[in-house]
PDB file of C-alpha atoms and ligand atoms in Angstrom:
ATOM      1  CA  UNK A   1     136.149  72.510 114.133  1.00 74.00           C
ATOM      2  CA  UNK A   2     138.497  70.148 115.976  1.00 79.00           C
ATOM      3  CA  UNK A   3     141.395  71.862 117.495  1.00 83.00           C
ATOM      4  CA  UNK A   4     144.894  70.481 118.405  1.00 89.00           C
ATOM      5  CA  UNK A   5     143.757  68.989 121.832  1.00 87.00           C
ATOM      6  CA  UNK A   6     140.768  67.291 120.181  1.00 85.00           C
ATOM      7  CA  UNK A   7     143.094  65.857 117.395  1.00 89.00           C
ATOM      8  CA  UNK A   8     145.553  64.606 120.032  1.00 90.00           C
ATOM      9  CA  UNK A   9     142.569  63.064 121.897  1.00 86.00           C
ATOM     10  CA  UNK A  10     141.540  61.247 118.722  1.00 88.00           C
ATOM     11  CA  UNK A  11     145.139  60.114 118.205  1.00 91.00           C
ATOM     12  CA  UNK A  12     145.193  58.617 121.664  1.00 88.00           C
ATOM     13  CA  UNK A  13     141.808  57.084 121.139  1.00 86.00           C
ATOM     14  CA  UNK A  14     142.814  55.366 117.784  1.00 92.00           C
ATOM     15  CA  UNK A  15     146.342  54.318 118.756  1.00 94.00           C
ATOM     16  CA  UNK A  16     145.276  51.143 120.685  1.00 92.00           C
ATOM     17  CA  UNK A  17     143.130  50.018 117.753  1.00 94.00           C
ATOM     18  CA  UNK A  18     145.710  50.695 115.072  1.00 96.00           C
ATOM     19  CA  UNK A  19     149.302  50.569 116.313  1.00 98.00           C
ATOM     20  CA  UNK A  20     150.938  47.291 115.709  1.00 98.00           C
ATOM     21  CA  UNK A  21     148.075  46.066 113.553  1.00 97.00           C
ATOM     22  CA  UNK A  22     147.668  45.538 109.820  1.00 97.00           C
ATOM     23  CA  UNK A  23     144.998  46.745 107.483  1.00 97.00           C
ATOM     24  CA  UNK A  24     142.965  43.585 106.655  1.00 95.00           C
ATOM     25  CA  UNK A  25     140.597  45.335 104.476  1.00 93.00           C
ATOM     26  CA  UNK A  26     139.900  49.075 103.608  1.00 94.00           C
ATOM     27  CA  UNK A  27     136.327  49.992 102.530  1.00 93.00           C
ATOM     28  CA  UNK A  28     135.991  53.148 100.606  1.00 92.00           C
ATOM     29  CA  UNK A  29     132.274  54.079 100.493  1.00 90.00           C
ATOM     30  CA  UNK A  30     132.799  57.655  99.351  1.00 86.00           C
ATOM     31  CA  UNK A  31     136.151  58.820  98.062  1.00 84.00           C
ATOM     32  CA  UNK A  32     135.116  62.438  97.282  1.00 87.00           C
ATOM     33  CA  UNK A  33     136.262  64.141 100.516  1.00 88.00           C
ATOM     34  CA  UNK A  34     137.828  67.566 100.627  1.00 89.00           C
ATOM     35  CA  UNK A  35     140.252  66.082  98.063  1.00 87.00           C
ATOM     36  CA  UNK A  36     139.570  62.897  96.153  1.00 89.00           C
ATOM     37  CA  UNK A  37     141.270  59.834  97.601  1.00 89.00           C
ATOM     38  CA  UNK A  38     144.315  58.790  95.623  1.00 86.00           C
ATOM     39  CA  UNK A  39     143.863  56.060  93.036  1.00 87.00           C
ATOM     40  CA  UNK A  40     144.256  52.636  94.484  1.00 92.00           C
ATOM     41  CA  UNK A  41     144.079  54.035  98.032  1.00 94.00           C
ATOM     42  CA  UNK A  42     142.599  50.750  99.596  1.00 94.00           C
ATOM     43  CA  UNK A  43     145.019  48.513  97.605  1.00 95.00           C
ATOM     44  CA  UNK A  44     148.016  50.567  98.815  1.00 96.00           C
ATOM     45  CA  UNK A  45     147.006  50.217 102.470  1.00 96.00           C
ATOM     46  CA  UNK A  46     146.017  46.483 102.260  1.00 96.00           C
ATOM     47  CA  UNK A  47     148.310  44.332 104.407  1.00 96.00           C
ATOM     48  CA  UNK A  48     150.440  47.187 105.660  1.00 97.00           C
ATOM     49  CA  UNK A  49     151.375  47.384 109.274  1.00 98.00           C
ATOM     50  CA  UNK A  50     150.812  50.538 111.304  1.00 98.00           C
ATOM     51  CA  UNK A  51     154.024  51.088 113.208  1.00 98.00           C
ATOM     52  CA  UNK A  52     153.032  54.162 115.059  1.00 97.00           C
ATOM     53  CA  UNK A  53     150.333  56.880 115.089  1.00 97.00           C
ATOM     54  CA  UNK A  54     151.625  60.347 115.359  1.00 96.00           C
ATOM     55  CA  UNK A  55     150.435  63.893 114.995  1.00 95.00           C
ATOM     56  CA  UNK A  56     151.734  67.138 113.380  1.00 94.00           C
ATOM     57  CA  UNK A  57     149.501  70.165 113.887  1.00 93.00           C
ATOM     58  CA  UNK A  58     146.008  68.841 113.153  1.00 92.00           C
ATOM     59  CA  UNK A  59     147.130  65.991 111.017  1.00 94.00           C
ATOM     60  CA  UNK A  60     147.299  62.361 112.169  1.00 96.00           C
ATOM     61  CA  UNK A  61     150.094  60.383 110.650  1.00 97.00           C
ATOM     62  CA  UNK A  62     150.010  56.576 110.612  1.00 97.00           C
ATOM     63  CA  UNK A  63     153.557  55.323 109.888  1.00 97.00           C
ATOM     64  CA  UNK A  64     153.371  52.238 107.730  1.00 97.00           C
ATOM     65  CA  UNK A  65     155.757  49.352 107.551  1.00 93.00           C
ATOM     66  CA  UNK A  66     156.594  50.300 103.986  1.00 91.00           C
ATOM     67  CA  UNK A  67     158.023  53.624 105.070  1.00 93.00           C
ATOM     68  CA  UNK A  68     154.974  55.382 103.611  1.00 95.00           C
ATOM     69  CA  UNK A  69     152.453  57.363 105.725  1.00 96.00           C
ATOM     70  CA  UNK A  70     148.653  57.520 105.915  1.00 96.00           C
ATOM     71  CA  UNK A  71     147.928  61.197 106.521  1.00 95.00           C
ATOM     72  CA  UNK A  72     144.464  62.072 107.968  1.00 96.00           C
ATOM     73  CA  UNK A  73     142.727  65.306 108.669  1.00 94.00           C
ATOM     74  CA  UNK A  74     139.328  65.792 110.336  1.00 90.00           C
ATOM     75  CA  UNK A  75     138.410  69.012 108.506  1.00 89.00           C
ATOM     76  CA  UNK A  76     135.318  70.703 109.991  1.00 84.00           C
ATOM     77  CA  UNK A  77     133.148  67.818 111.011  1.00 82.00           C
ATOM     78  CA  UNK A  78     135.218  64.592 110.668  1.00 88.00           C
ATOM     79  CA  UNK A  79     135.401  62.027 113.440  1.00 86.00           C
ATOM     80  CA  UNK A  80     136.740  58.537 113.888  1.00 89.00           C
ATOM     81  CA  UNK A  81     134.932  55.824 115.641  1.00 86.00           C
ATOM     82  CA  UNK A  82     136.407  52.533 116.879  1.00 87.00           C
ATOM     83  CA  UNK A  83     134.176  49.339 116.654  1.00 85.00           C
ATOM     84  CA  UNK A  84     134.777  45.716 116.960  1.00 79.00           C
ATOM     85  CA  UNK A  85     134.411  42.688 114.645  1.00 63.00           C
ATOM     86  CA  UNK A  86     132.755  44.677 111.798  1.00 52.00           C
ATOM     87  CA  UNK A  87     129.827  45.892 113.987  1.00 53.00           C
ATOM     88  CA  UNK A  88     129.178  49.585 113.416  1.00 50.00           C
ATOM     89  CA  UNK A  89     130.521  50.495 116.918  1.00 49.00           C
ATOM     90  CA  UNK A  90     128.740  51.995 119.815  1.00 45.00           C
ATOM     91  CA  UNK A  91     129.481  55.759 119.543  1.00 44.00           C
ATOM     92  CA  UNK A  92     128.485  58.179 116.839  1.00 40.00           C
ATOM     93  CA  UNK A  93     129.276  61.656 115.832  1.00 41.00           C
ATOM     94  CA  UNK A  94     126.981  63.862 117.848  1.00 40.00           C
ATOM     95  CA  UNK A  95     125.268  65.415 114.639  1.00 40.00           C
ATOM     96  CA  UNK A  96     125.562  62.287 112.621  1.00 46.00           C
ATOM     97  CA  UNK A  97     123.870  59.451 114.345  1.00 50.00           C
ATOM     98  CA  UNK A  98     123.351  57.562 111.239  1.00 58.00           C
ATOM     99  CA  UNK A  99     126.106  55.685 109.411  1.00 79.00           C
ATOM    100  CA  UNK A 100     125.189  57.465 106.165  1.00 84.00           C
ATOM    101  CA  UNK A 101     128.290  59.559 106.604  1.00 87.00           C
ATOM    102  CA  UNK A 102     130.658  56.772 107.183  1.00 89.00           C
ATOM    103  CA  UNK A 103     132.883  57.147 104.256  1.00 91.00           C
ATOM    104  CA  UNK A 104     135.918  54.992 104.984  1.00 93.00           C
ATOM    105  CA  UNK A 105     136.155  51.899 107.180  1.00 93.00           C
ATOM    106  CA  UNK A 106     139.535  50.311 108.162  1.00 95.00           C
ATOM    107  CA  UNK A 107     139.267  46.819 109.155  1.00 94.00           C
ATOM    108  CA  UNK A 108     142.313  46.075 111.317  1.00 95.00           C
ATOM    109  CA  UNK A 109     143.963  42.712 111.965  1.00 95.00           C
ATOM    110  CA  UNK A 110     142.857  42.801 115.656  1.00 94.00           C
ATOM    111  CA  UNK A 111     139.152  42.596 114.535  1.00 92.00           C
ATOM    112  CA  UNK A 112     138.571  46.300 115.210  1.00 92.00           C
ATOM    113  CA  UNK A 113     137.092  48.719 112.795  1.00 91.00           C
ATOM    114  CA  UNK A 114     138.109  52.277 112.536  1.00 92.00           C
ATOM    115  CA  UNK A 115     135.424  54.334 110.810  1.00 91.00           C
ATOM    116  CA  UNK A 116     135.941  57.779 109.324  1.00 92.00           C
ATOM    117  CA  UNK A 117     132.535  59.729 109.467  1.00 89.00           C
ATOM    118  CA  UNK A 118     132.306  63.119 107.913  1.00 89.00           C
ATOM    119  CA  UNK A 119     128.926  64.810 107.168  1.00 86.00           C
ATOM    120  CA  UNK A 120     130.448  67.871 105.460  1.00 87.00           C
ATOM    121  CA  UNK A 121     133.307  66.039 103.845  1.00 86.00           C
ATOM    122  CA  UNK A 122     136.054  68.782 104.428  1.00 89.00           C
ATOM    123  CA  UNK A 123     138.168  66.123 106.045  1.00 92.00           C
ATOM    124  CA  UNK A 124     140.837  64.307 103.955  1.00 93.00           C
ATOM    125  CA  UNK A 125     142.999  61.186 103.770  1.00 95.00           C
ATOM    126  CA  UNK A 126     146.332  60.972 101.885  1.00 94.00           C
ATOM    127  CA  UNK A 127     148.595  58.227 101.108  1.00 94.00           C
ATOM    128  CA  UNK A 128     152.145  59.743 101.273  1.00 93.00           C
ATOM    129  CA  UNK A 129     155.079  57.926  99.816  1.00 92.00           C
ATOM    130  CA  UNK A 130     158.423  58.894 101.388  1.00 85.00           C
ATOM    131  CA  UNK A 131     159.092  61.509 104.128  1.00 87.00           C
ATOM    132  CA  UNK A 132     155.685  63.026 105.169  1.00 87.00           C
ATOM    133  CA  UNK A 133     157.412  66.159 106.546  1.00 85.00           C
ATOM    134  CA  UNK A 134     158.185  67.162 103.058  1.00 87.00           C
ATOM    135  CA  UNK A 135     154.627  66.753 101.841  1.00 89.00           C
ATOM    136  CA  UNK A 136     153.187  69.995 100.757  1.00 88.00           C
ATOM    137  CA  UNK A 137     150.561  69.957 103.612  1.00 87.00           C
ATOM    138  CA  UNK A 138     153.164  69.631 106.294  1.00 91.00           C
ATOM    139  CA  UNK A 139     156.396  71.130 104.955  1.00 89.00           C
ATOM    140  CA  UNK A 140     155.854  74.710 105.896  1.00 88.00           C
ATOM    141  CA  UNK A 141     154.039  74.314 109.208  1.00 91.00           C
ATOM    142  CA  UNK A 142     155.139  76.464 112.141  1.00 95.00           C
ATOM    143  CA  UNK A 143     156.506  75.011 115.407  1.00 95.00           C
ATOM    144  CA  UNK A 144     154.369  72.710 117.651  1.00 96.00           C
ATOM    145  CA  UNK A 145     153.199  74.575 120.793  1.00 97.00           C
ATOM    146  CA  UNK A 146     154.093  71.602 122.955  1.00 96.00           C
ATOM    147  CA  UNK A 147     157.590  71.034 121.497  1.00 95.00           C
ATOM    148  CA  UNK A 148     160.855  72.602 122.484  1.00 96.00           C
ATOM    149  CA  UNK A 149     161.122  74.936 119.562  1.00 95.00           C
ATOM    150  CA  UNK A 150     158.185  76.934 120.826  1.00 97.00           C
ATOM    151  CA  UNK A 151     159.898  78.754 123.663  1.00 97.00           C
ATOM    152  CA  UNK A 152     160.335  82.224 125.183  1.00 97.00           C
ATOM    153  CA  UNK A 153     163.007  83.202 122.825  1.00 97.00           C
ATOM    154  CA  UNK A 154     160.996  82.186 119.788  1.00 97.00           C
ATOM    155  CA  UNK A 155     157.858  84.045 120.970  1.00 97.00           C
ATOM    156  CA  UNK A 156     159.958  87.066 121.893  1.00 96.00           C
ATOM    157  CA  UNK A 157     161.661  87.147 118.539  1.00 96.00           C
ATOM    158  CA  UNK A 158     158.360  86.702 116.477  1.00 96.00           C
ATOM    159  CA  UNK A 159     156.492  89.465 118.369  1.00 97.00           C
ATOM    160  CA  UNK A 160     159.277  92.153 117.792  1.00 96.00           C
ATOM    161  CA  UNK A 161     158.110  94.793 115.470  1.00 90.00           C
ATOM    162  CA  UNK A 162     154.717  93.152 114.944  1.00 94.00           C
ATOM    163  CA  UNK A 163     151.776  95.639 115.344  1.00 94.00           C
ATOM    164  CA  UNK A 164     149.059  92.939 115.443  1.00 96.00           C
ATOM    165  CA  UNK A 165     147.315  92.166 118.682  1.00 97.00           C
ATOM    166  CA  UNK A 166     149.027  89.348 120.639  1.00 98.00           C
ATOM    167  CA  UNK A 167     145.926  87.198 120.390  1.00 98.00           C
ATOM    168  CA  UNK A 168     145.919  87.255 116.592  1.00 97.00           C
ATOM    169  CA  UNK A 169     149.620  86.447 116.504  1.00 97.00           C
ATOM    170  CA  UNK A 170     149.088  83.394 118.791  1.00 97.00           C
ATOM    171  CA  UNK A 171     146.334  82.233 116.481  1.00 96.00           C
ATOM    172  CA  UNK A 172     148.457  82.633 113.409  1.00 94.00           C
ATOM    173  CA  UNK A 173     149.265  79.178 112.157  1.00 91.00           C
ATOM    174  CA  UNK A 174     152.323  80.464 110.322  1.00 92.00           C
ATOM    175  CA  UNK A 175     153.839  81.424 113.797  1.00 95.00           C
ATOM    176  CA  UNK A 176     152.668  78.488 115.944  1.00 96.00           C
ATOM    177  CA  UNK A 177     150.323  75.728 114.943  1.00 95.00           C
ATOM    178  CA  UNK A 178     147.161  74.575 116.818  1.00 90.00           C
ATOM    179  CA  UNK A 179     146.406  77.478 119.125  1.00 93.00           C
ATOM    180  CA  UNK A 180     142.733  78.012 118.124  1.00 91.00           C
ATOM    181  CA  UNK A 181     140.406  80.733 119.460  1.00 93.00           C
ATOM    182  CA  UNK A 182     139.363  78.822 122.659  1.00 91.00           C
ATOM    183  CA  UNK A 183     142.954  78.166 123.611  1.00 93.00           C
ATOM    184  CA  UNK A 184     144.314  81.664 122.683  1.00 96.00           C
ATOM    185  CA  UNK A 185     141.717  83.222 124.910  1.00 97.00           C
ATOM    186  CA  UNK A 186     142.266  80.891 127.880  1.00 96.00           C
ATOM    187  CA  UNK A 187     146.122  81.150 127.568  1.00 97.00           C
ATOM    188  CA  UNK A 188     145.972  84.960 127.632  1.00 98.00           C
ATOM    189  CA  UNK A 189     143.840  84.890 130.738  1.00 98.00           C
ATOM    190  CA  UNK A 190     146.207  82.476 132.423  1.00 98.00           C
ATOM    191  CA  UNK A 191     149.204  84.704 131.462  1.00 98.00           C
ATOM    192  CA  UNK A 192     147.244  87.825 132.580  1.00 98.00           C
ATOM    193  CA  UNK A 193     147.847  89.563 129.240  1.00 98.00           C
ATOM    194  CA  UNK A 194     145.048  91.579 127.604  1.00 98.00           C
ATOM    195  CA  UNK A 195     144.295  90.093 124.188  1.00 98.00           C
ATOM    196  CA  UNK A 196     144.308  93.454 122.487  1.00 97.00           C
ATOM    197  CA  UNK A 197     147.916  94.323 123.381  1.00 97.00           C
ATOM    198  CA  UNK A 198     150.189  94.971 120.416  1.00 97.00           C
ATOM    199  CA  UNK A 199     152.467  92.015 119.974  1.00 97.00           C
ATOM    200  CA  UNK A 200     155.590  94.165 119.930  1.00 97.00           C
ATOM    201  CA  UNK A 201     154.680  95.599 123.425  1.00 96.00           C
ATOM    202  CA  UNK A 202     154.964  92.181 125.067  1.00 96.00           C
ATOM    203  CA  UNK A 203     157.774  92.051 127.585  1.00 96.00           C
ATOM    204  CA  UNK A 204     160.151  89.152 127.844  1.00 97.00           C
ATOM    205  CA  UNK A 205     158.499  88.103 131.060  1.00 97.00           C
ATOM    206  CA  UNK A 206     155.184  88.132 129.415  1.00 97.00           C
ATOM    207  CA  UNK A 207     156.502  86.066 126.578  1.00 98.00           C
ATOM    208  CA  UNK A 208     157.712  83.480 129.015  1.00 98.00           C
ATOM    209  CA  UNK A 209     154.340  83.554 130.843  1.00 98.00           C
ATOM    210  CA  UNK A 210     152.497  83.119 127.534  1.00 98.00           C
ATOM    211  CA  UNK A 211     154.583  80.143 126.424  1.00 98.00           C
ATOM    212  CA  UNK A 212     153.923  78.549 129.796  1.00 98.00           C
ATOM    213  CA  UNK A 213     150.166  79.376 129.539  1.00 98.00           C
ATOM    214  CA  UNK A 214     149.751  78.111 125.981  1.00 97.00           C
ATOM    215  CA  UNK A 215     151.443  74.854 126.896  1.00 97.00           C
ATOM    216  CA  UNK A 216     149.408  74.444 130.209  1.00 96.00           C
ATOM    217  CA  UNK A 217     146.104  75.266 128.523  1.00 94.00           C
ATOM    218  CA  UNK A 218     146.635  72.746 125.778  1.00 93.00           C
ATOM    219  CA  UNK A 219     147.957  70.123 128.102  1.00 92.00           C
ATOM    220  CA  UNK A 220     144.882  70.495 130.382  1.00 89.00           C
ATOM    221  CA  UNK A 221     142.569  70.291 127.398  1.00 87.00           C
ATOM    222  CA  UNK A 222     144.312  67.082 126.230  1.00 86.00           C
ATOM    223  CA  UNK A 223     144.235  65.644 129.597  1.00 82.00           C
ATOM    224  CA  UNK A 224     140.421  65.997 129.949  1.00 79.00           C
ATOM    225  CA  UNK A 225     139.825  64.989 126.362  1.00 72.00           C
ATOM    226  CA  UNK A 226     139.387  68.023 124.317  1.00 65.00           C
ATOM    227  CA  UNK A 227     136.692  70.583 124.553  1.00 60.00           C
ATOM    228  CA  UNK A 228     133.307  69.399 123.588  1.00 51.00           C
ATOM    229  CA  UNK A 229     131.728  71.710 121.082  1.00 46.00           C
ATOM    230  CA  UNK A 230     128.812  70.663 118.980  1.00 41.00           C
ATOM    231  CA  UNK A 231     130.827  68.873 116.299  1.00 43.00           C
ATOM    232  CA  UNK A 232     133.168  66.823 118.290  1.00 48.00           C
ATOM    233  CA  UNK A 233     133.405  63.621 120.251  1.00 52.00           C
ATOM    234  CA  UNK A 234     136.645  61.703 120.957  1.00 55.00           C
ATOM    235  CA  UNK A 235     137.532  58.546 119.092  1.00 56.00           C
ATOM    236  CA  UNK A 236     135.931  56.431 121.743  1.00 55.00           C
ATOM    237  CA  UNK A 237     132.856  58.667 121.751  1.00 55.00           C
ATOM    238  CA  UNK A 238     133.634  60.092 125.229  1.00 52.00           C
ATOM    239  CA  UNK A 239     132.861  63.796 125.574  1.00 54.00           C
ATOM    240  CA  UNK A 240     135.525  66.239 126.509  1.00 59.00           C
ATOM    241  CA  UNK A 241     135.248  67.969 129.820  1.00 62.00           C
ATOM    242  CA  UNK A 242     137.555  70.994 129.249  1.00 71.00           C
ATOM    243  CA  UNK A 243     134.497  73.194 128.688  1.00 73.00           C
ATOM    244  CA  UNK A 244     133.714  73.115 132.462  1.00 75.00           C
ATOM    245  CA  UNK A 245     137.174  74.469 133.162  1.00 82.00           C
ATOM    246  CA  UNK A 246     137.130  77.420 130.812  1.00 90.00           C
ATOM    247  CA  UNK A 247     138.027  80.724 132.469  1.00 95.00           C
ATOM    248  CA  UNK A 248     136.800  83.293 129.972  1.00 96.00           C
ATOM    249  CA  UNK A 249     135.682  81.593 126.695  1.00 93.00           C
ATOM    250  CA  UNK A 250     131.934  82.170 126.142  1.00 92.00           C
ATOM    251  CA  UNK A 251     131.653  83.424 129.702  1.00 94.00           C
ATOM    252  CA  UNK A 252     130.888  87.078 128.877  1.00 96.00           C
ATOM    253  CA  UNK A 253     128.888  88.764 131.685  1.00 98.00           C
ATOM    254  CA  UNK A 254     129.674  86.122 134.193  1.00 97.00           C
ATOM    255  CA  UNK A 255     132.064  86.455 137.189  1.00 97.00           C
ATOM    256  CA  UNK A 256     135.777  85.754 136.818  1.00 97.00           C
ATOM    257  CA  UNK A 257     136.636  82.630 138.665  1.00 95.00           C
ATOM    258  CA  UNK A 258     139.639  84.250 139.939  1.00 96.00           C
ATOM    259  CA  UNK A 259     138.681  87.820 140.872  1.00 97.00           C
ATOM    260  CA  UNK A 260     134.865  88.112 140.463  1.00 97.00           C
ATOM    261  CA  UNK A 261     134.838  90.807 137.899  1.00 98.00           C
ATOM    262  CA  UNK A 262     132.568  90.365 134.862  1.00 98.00           C
ATOM    263  CA  UNK A 263     134.097  88.765 131.877  1.00 98.00           C
ATOM    264  CA  UNK A 264     133.946  90.985 128.706  1.00 98.00           C
ATOM    265  CA  UNK A 265     133.713  90.095 125.047  1.00 98.00           C
ATOM    266  CA  UNK A 266     134.898  91.935 121.940  1.00 97.00           C
ATOM    267  CA  UNK A 267     135.611  91.000 118.446  1.00 97.00           C
ATOM    268  CA  UNK A 268     139.209  90.714 116.944  1.00 96.00           C
ATOM    269  CA  UNK A 269     139.743  89.602 113.325  1.00 90.00           C
ATOM    270  CA  UNK A 270     136.118  88.256 113.135  1.00 93.00           C
ATOM    271  CA  UNK A 271     136.629  86.066 116.175  1.00 95.00           C
ATOM    272  CA  UNK A 272     135.225  86.513 119.604  1.00 97.00           C
ATOM    273  CA  UNK A 273     137.667  87.547 122.331  1.00 98.00           C
ATOM    274  CA  UNK A 274     136.901  87.101 126.013  1.00 98.00           C
ATOM    275  CA  UNK A 275     138.926  88.633 128.925  1.00 98.00           C
ATOM    276  CA  UNK A 276     138.752  89.678 132.540  1.00 98.00           C
ATOM    277  CA  UNK A 277     139.157  93.416 132.762  1.00 98.00           C
ATOM    278  CA  UNK A 278     140.521  93.017 136.266  1.00 98.00           C
ATOM    279  CA  UNK A 279     142.988  90.083 135.721  1.00 98.00           C
ATOM    280  CA  UNK A 280     144.131  91.236 132.214  1.00 98.00           C
ATOM    281  CA  UNK A 281     144.381  94.973 132.738  1.00 90.00           C
ATOM    282  CA  UNK A 282     147.407  95.324 130.452  1.00 83.00           C
TER     283      UNK A 282
HETATM  284 ZN1  LIG B 301     139.537  88.234 136.914  1.00 92.14          ZN
END
């Protein structure tokens, strides 16, 4: 499933094709995605200018000249592909090399096509009239990990009196959005905090280290284009290279890159946890 860095990578890949351009034509080949496309979806977009392409959590938001917003979510297996002059484009979803799962095609005024491909159809597109941040999918989202409201004071405050392991708290989308399993594991390693520690036992210094580690981990992943897992390629089809830089994730039994101890694995909340018993003693 695409995580925050992958979605941000997709945003950066799509922005040059969409920003400052109009929708010349919108082809809906299949409208029954996770939720059915709204009635008149193509007509509503037709002729509208994309003023900017933003992101909130794992949603992409195309701000339209009308003040409305096109909201897009990749779901489990969705991807976008940029092509030119109505040709299908060069790059394809890794597991979907056919165009059979091309459900929506945006033909932009610069001659580029932006194609939404989604074999499992858990992705969704929404046409939102008015302020998107009041939309039911966005209204109650927790702070963004890369924005100022996710800071030491905030993490300190939300960990008080919480008995859950710190890793599960970091992955709780009601506390902070977009810190998926890979990034939680890597951030805890970077901050030298054992993933099983009770959240309430985290010190203020550790909270500060964790905030820095979460931000650094996500920034690094964005910089190298997301983590390539089976289901994901960037909007331009380029693979992510973050995987080569992982310290603990899926490295059980291998030597810690920092100290040489063997990385261990355990299960927390049905998700795999990886840590270095030497670097993350407590
Ligand atoms: Zn180590």
